[in-house]
Amino acid sequence: MSTAPRLTALDAVHRALGATMTDFAGWDMPLRYASERDEHNAVRTKAGLFDLSHMGEITVTGPEAVDFLNYSLVGNIGSVGVGRARYTMIVAEDGGILDDLIVYRLGETKYMVVANASNAQTVLDELTGRVAGFDAEVRDDRDAYALLAVQGPESPGILKSLTDADLDNLKYYAGLPGAVAGVPALIARTGYTGEDGFELFVAPGDAEKLWGALMEAGAPVGMVPAGLSCRDTLRLEAGMPLYGHELTAELTPFDAGLGRVVKFEKTSRADSFVGRAALAAAAERAETAPPRKLVGLVAEGRRVPRAGFPVVADGKVIGEVTSGAPSPTLGKPIAMAYVDAEHAAPGTAGVGVDIRGAHEPYEVVALPFYKRQK
């Protein structure tokens, strides 16, 4: 039997705005409201408002919460201060990536792990299975939060008009509690667009009120509602990985070029962590005989590459596209791809993408494609 997709607390708002909806990771989500290119450009130049309530929030509490998270995740959670956040990953014993995560430290012994929607149940199951032996509790809080994101250069001004929270001193990858338009929220300076912005964790019952207040405050500076389609092109331009594309259970963080998130020495009683031995071996391979590397590709023509298309050189397959789309900012098709190490240097000649039998020329570039001006 098919299961109907879940609805976010803002479902009625999206439908009233005429959004094109899609089933994403078991949720009915807005793909676009009008033009995805216009939404993309609004986030780059003004601001966009996203509903991200499909993300999975998991709360970890207890005297040994930090030791448990250090054991369960690849990062050093012990060095995360109260009010700060960290990008990290959870891996299997063989080092394969199960998901990439953001961990917020909400208090001395309280943390919130935010998982991707498609992997939220997997992450919850893994953490629940790993907590034995630790004085810590894992709680499924996916129904406790709606998540709204204001992204773009105008986002600080928009939010300042609705809150007394100290946004000027809120650093990137930090969060603080505060009221936004009278709604209690965790205000986090995080995002997935390559722009400055904020993610607001609120009670589902407050989501419609907050959405309306944000749209009213943002309208004078050109903020628009933004869907998942432009979120994907924004993160692609910013060189941010997407699970199921650049990150999979068949890849370790070192294979994905993200070995920096793995911390072999940790400040807690957990002297080891799940996947440590496999990751140590992967780190050594990456140093001595690196496999394929993740690179950027920029089209010389107009044909758009898609995930799974072969990357070729000298008539041979040298890699595979993981994500591809037209880039509104660059005005050209772009892609991320894993390619053999000898073809990974920026400017490598003779590289193309096999698009339905035609080898279209592409320039190898360093990631990201786009970096905002500070």
PDB file of C-alpha atoms in Angstrom, residues 41-183:
ATOM      1  CA  ASN A  41      18.295  35.156  -8.153  1.00  0.00           C
ATOM      2  CA  ALA A  42      16.231  36.645  -5.323  1.00  0.00           C
ATOM      3  CA  VAL A  43      18.228  34.616  -2.777  1.00  0.00           C
ATOM      4  CA  ARG A  44      21.521  35.688  -4.385  1.00  0.00           C
ATOM      5  CA  THR A  45      20.625  39.397  -4.528  1.00  0.00           C
ATOM      6  CA  LYS A  46      17.834  39.983  -1.985  1.00  0.00           C
ATOM      7  CA  ALA A  47      16.267  37.184   0.068  1.00  0.00           C
ATOM      8  CA  GLY A  48      14.192  34.014  -0.099  1.00  0.00           C
ATOM      9  CA  LEU A  49      12.027  32.262   2.473  1.00  0.00           C
ATOM     10  CA  PHE A  50      12.091  28.454   2.615  1.00  0.00           C
ATOM     11  CA  ASP A  51      10.023  25.851   4.437  1.00  0.00           C
ATOM     12  CA  LEU A  52      12.470  23.177   5.623  1.00  0.00           C
ATOM     13  CA  SER A  53      10.169  21.457   8.085  1.00  0.00           C
ATOM     14  CA  HIS A  54      10.976  18.085   6.524  1.00  0.00           C
ATOM     15  CA  MET A  55      14.402  18.043   8.185  1.00  0.00           C
ATOM     16  CA  GLY A  56      14.839  15.642  11.110  1.00  0.00           C
ATOM     17  CA  GLU A  57      15.534  16.982  14.603  1.00  0.00           C
ATOM     18  CA  ILE A  58      16.859  14.565  17.233  1.00  0.00           C
ATOM     19  CA  THR A  59      17.578  15.756  20.781  1.00  0.00           C
ATOM     20  CA  VAL A  60      20.371  14.202  22.839  1.00  0.00           C
ATOM     21  CA  THR A  61      20.545  14.950  26.563  1.00  0.00           C
ATOM     22  CA  GLY A  62      22.244  13.630  29.672  1.00  0.00           C
ATOM     23  CA  PRO A  63      25.519  13.792  31.631  1.00  0.00           C
ATOM     24  CA  GLU A  64      27.330  11.744  28.982  1.00  0.00           C
ATOM     25  CA  ALA A  65      25.641  13.284  25.930  1.00  0.00           C
ATOM     26  CA  VAL A  66      28.928  14.657  24.588  1.00  0.00           C
ATOM     27  CA  ASP A  67      30.758  11.345  25.093  1.00  0.00           C
ATOM     28  CA  PHE A  68      27.949   9.533  23.309  1.00  0.00           C
ATOM     29  CA  LEU A  69      27.991  11.949  20.354  1.00  0.00           C
ATOM     30  CA  ASN A  70      31.772  11.744  20.101  1.00  0.00           C
ATOM     31  CA  TYR A  71      31.451   7.961  19.942  1.00  0.00           C
ATOM     32  CA  SER A  72      28.608   8.055  17.412  1.00  0.00           C
ATOM     33  CA  LEU A  73      29.792  10.817  15.057  1.00  0.00           C
ATOM     34  CA  VAL A  74      33.095  11.559  13.308  1.00  0.00           C
ATOM     35  CA  GLY A  75      33.548  15.099  14.655  1.00  0.00           C
ATOM     36  CA  ASN A  76      34.834  16.400  17.959  1.00  0.00           C
ATOM     37  CA  ILE A  77      31.579  17.457  19.596  1.00  0.00           C
ATOM     38  CA  GLY A  78      33.398  18.093  22.875  1.00  0.00           C
ATOM     39  CA  SER A  79      34.895  21.277  21.450  1.00  0.00           C
ATOM     40  CA  VAL A  80      31.511  22.756  20.490  1.00  0.00           C
ATOM     41  CA  GLY A  81      30.596  25.574  22.879  1.00  0.00           C
ATOM     42  CA  VAL A  82      27.101  26.250  24.152  1.00  0.00           C
ATOM     43  CA  GLY A  83      25.265  28.229  21.484  1.00  0.00           C
ATOM     44  CA  ARG A  84      27.478  26.970  18.675  1.00  0.00           C
ATOM     45  CA  ALA A  85      26.929  24.382  15.940  1.00  0.00           C
ATOM     46  CA  ARG A  86      29.112  21.989  13.952  1.00  0.00           C
ATOM     47  CA  TYR A  87      28.875  20.274  10.578  1.00  0.00           C
ATOM     48  CA  THR A  88      29.691  16.585  10.962  1.00  0.00           C
ATOM     49  CA  MET A  89      28.784  13.109   9.726  1.00  0.00           C
ATOM     50  CA  ILE A  90      27.577   9.763  10.977  1.00  0.00           C
ATOM     51  CA  VAL A  91      29.223   6.742   9.348  1.00  0.00           C
ATOM     52  CA  ALA A  92      28.868   2.973   9.406  1.00  0.00           C
ATOM     53  CA  GLU A  93      31.560   0.724  10.872  1.00  0.00           C
ATOM     54  CA  ASP A  94      33.086   0.441   7.373  1.00  0.00           C
ATOM     55  CA  GLY A  95      33.381   4.253   7.177  1.00  0.00           C
ATOM     56  CA  GLY A  96      30.557   4.707   4.676  1.00  0.00           C
ATOM     57  CA  ILE A  97      28.614   7.945   5.120  1.00  0.00           C
ATOM     58  CA  LEU A  98      25.111   7.420   6.513  1.00  0.00           C
ATOM     59  CA  ASP A  99      24.315  11.138   6.599  1.00  0.00           C
ATOM     60  CA  ASP A 100      25.830  14.571   7.019  1.00  0.00           C
ATOM     61  CA  LEU A 101      24.501  16.473   9.997  1.00  0.00           C
ATOM     62  CA  ILE A 102      24.526  19.720  11.921  1.00  0.00           C
ATOM     63  CA  VAL A 103      24.820  19.399  15.693  1.00  0.00           C
ATOM     64  CA  TYR A 104      23.707  22.363  17.822  1.00  0.00           C
ATOM     65  CA  ARG A 105      24.770  22.578  21.448  1.00  0.00           C
ATOM     66  CA  LEU A 106      21.723  24.017  23.198  1.00  0.00           C
ATOM     67  CA  GLY A 107      22.983  23.688  26.789  1.00  0.00           C
ATOM     68  CA  GLU A 108      25.652  22.130  28.970  1.00  0.00           C
ATOM     69  CA  THR A 109      24.242  18.631  28.445  1.00  0.00           C
ATOM     70  CA  LYS A 110      21.700  19.213  25.642  1.00  0.00           C
ATOM     71  CA  TYR A 111      22.321  18.862  21.907  1.00  0.00           C
ATOM     72  CA  MET A 112      20.140  18.878  18.811  1.00  0.00           C
ATOM     73  CA  VAL A 113      21.186  16.754  15.837  1.00  0.00           C
ATOM     74  CA  VAL A 114      19.615  17.823  12.527  1.00  0.00           C
ATOM     75  CA  ALA A 115      19.531  15.120   9.859  1.00  0.00           C
ATOM     76  CA  ASN A 116      18.509  15.211   6.226  1.00  0.00           C
ATOM     77  CA  ALA A 117      14.868  14.306   5.658  1.00  0.00           C
ATOM     78  CA  SER A 118      15.691  11.210   3.601  1.00  0.00           C
ATOM     79  CA  ASN A 119      17.981   9.847   6.320  1.00  0.00           C
ATOM     80  CA  ALA A 120      16.271  11.048   9.505  1.00  0.00           C
ATOM     81  CA  GLN A 121      14.905   7.630  10.465  1.00  0.00           C
ATOM     82  CA  THR A 122      18.257   5.959   9.728  1.00  0.00           C
ATOM     83  CA  VAL A 123      20.092   8.467  11.906  1.00  0.00           C
ATOM     84  CA  LEU A 124      17.546   8.100  14.700  1.00  0.00           C
ATOM     85  CA  ASP A 125      17.832   4.309  14.560  1.00  0.00           C
ATOM     86  CA  GLU A 126      21.631   4.427  14.539  1.00  0.00           C
ATOM     87  CA  LEU A 127      21.839   6.820  17.496  1.00  0.00           C
ATOM     88  CA  THR A 128      19.264   4.825  19.445  1.00  0.00           C
ATOM     89  CA  GLY A 129      21.260   1.659  18.807  1.00  0.00           C
ATOM     90  CA  ARG A 130      24.558   3.253  19.848  1.00  0.00           C
ATOM     91  CA  VAL A 131      23.459   4.896  23.117  1.00  0.00           C
ATOM     92  CA  ALA A 132      23.701   1.726  25.243  1.00  0.00           C
ATOM     93  CA  GLY A 133      26.364   2.160  27.903  1.00  0.00           C
ATOM     94  CA  PHE A 134      26.141   5.954  27.965  1.00  0.00           C
ATOM     95  CA  ASP A 135      24.241   8.045  30.507  1.00  0.00           C
ATOM     96  CA  ALA A 136      22.389   9.838  27.721  1.00  0.00           C
ATOM     97  CA  GLU A 137      18.953   9.890  26.113  1.00  0.00           C
ATOM     98  CA  VAL A 138      18.051  10.071  22.418  1.00  0.00           C
ATOM     99  CA  ARG A 139      14.671  11.663  21.649  1.00  0.00           C
ATOM    100  CA  ASP A 140      12.851  11.893  18.337  1.00  0.00           C
ATOM    101  CA  ASP A 141      11.782  15.555  18.082  1.00  0.00           C
ATOM    102  CA  ARG A 142      10.830  15.613  14.405  1.00  0.00           C
ATOM    103  CA  ASP A 143       7.229  16.524  15.248  1.00  0.00           C
ATOM    104  CA  ALA A 144       8.277  19.203  17.741  1.00  0.00           C
ATOM    105  CA  TYR A 145       9.659  21.648  15.185  1.00  0.00           C
ATOM    106  CA  ALA A 146       8.820  23.516  12.044  1.00  0.00           C
ATOM    107  CA  LEU A 147      11.878  24.981  10.308  1.00  0.00           C
ATOM    108  CA  LEU A 148      11.877  28.191   8.273  1.00  0.00           C
ATOM    109  CA  ALA A 149      14.977  29.574   6.541  1.00  0.00           C
ATOM    110  CA  VAL A 150      15.549  33.207   5.535  1.00  0.00           C
ATOM    111  CA  GLN A 151      18.490  33.295   3.133  1.00  0.00           C
ATOM    112  CA  GLY A 152      20.150  36.084   1.179  1.00  0.00           C
ATOM    113  CA  PRO A 153      21.967  39.392   1.687  1.00  0.00           C
ATOM    114  CA  GLU A 154      18.824  41.148   2.947  1.00  0.00           C
ATOM    115  CA  SER A 155      18.095  38.452   5.553  1.00  0.00           C
ATOM    116  CA  PRO A 156      19.819  40.171   8.530  1.00  0.00           C
ATOM    117  CA  GLY A 157      17.829  43.348   8.035  1.00  0.00           C
ATOM    118  CA  ILE A 158      14.564  41.459   7.617  1.00  0.00           C
ATOM    119  CA  LEU A 159      15.105  39.484  10.796  1.00  0.00           C
ATOM    120  CA  LYS A 160      16.317  42.496  12.794  1.00  0.00           C
ATOM    121  CA  SER A 161      12.993  44.197  12.139  1.00  0.00           C
ATOM    122  CA  LEU A 162      11.211  41.327  13.912  1.00  0.00           C
ATOM    123  CA  THR A 163      13.481  40.456  16.854  1.00  0.00           C
ATOM    124  CA  ASP A 164      15.489  41.982  19.680  1.00  0.00           C
ATOM    125  CA  ALA A 165      17.963  39.078  19.560  1.00  0.00           C
ATOM    126  CA  ASP A 166      21.608  40.099  19.128  1.00  0.00           C
ATOM    127  CA  LEU A 167      22.022  39.163  15.476  1.00  0.00           C
ATOM    128  CA  ASP A 168      25.088  41.387  14.978  1.00  0.00           C
ATOM    129  CA  ASN A 169      27.114  39.149  17.286  1.00  0.00           C
ATOM    130  CA  LEU A 170      25.579  35.879  16.104  1.00  0.00           C
ATOM    131  CA  LYS A 171      28.395  34.120  14.283  1.00  0.00           C
ATOM    132  CA  TYR A 172      28.116  31.662  11.399  1.00  0.00           C
ATOM    133  CA  TYR A 173      27.279  28.196  12.772  1.00  0.00           C
ATOM    134  CA  ALA A 174      25.894  29.596  16.006  1.00  0.00           C
ATOM    135  CA  GLY A 175      22.401  29.810  17.449  1.00  0.00           C
ATOM    136  CA  LEU A 176      20.546  31.545  20.229  1.00  0.00           C
ATOM    137  CA  PRO A 177      17.024  31.484  21.634  1.00  0.00           C
ATOM    138  CA  GLY A 178      14.863  34.507  20.911  1.00  0.00           C
ATOM    139  CA  ALA A 179      11.448  35.724  19.871  1.00  0.00           C
ATOM    140  CA  VAL A 180      10.825  36.499  16.202  1.00  0.00           C
ATOM    141  CA  ALA A 181       7.560  38.369  15.581  1.00  0.00           C
ATOM    142  CA  GLY A 182       6.549  37.233  19.061  1.00  0.00           C
ATOM    143  CA  VAL A 183       7.213  33.577  18.236  1.00  0.00           C
TER     144      VAL A 183
END
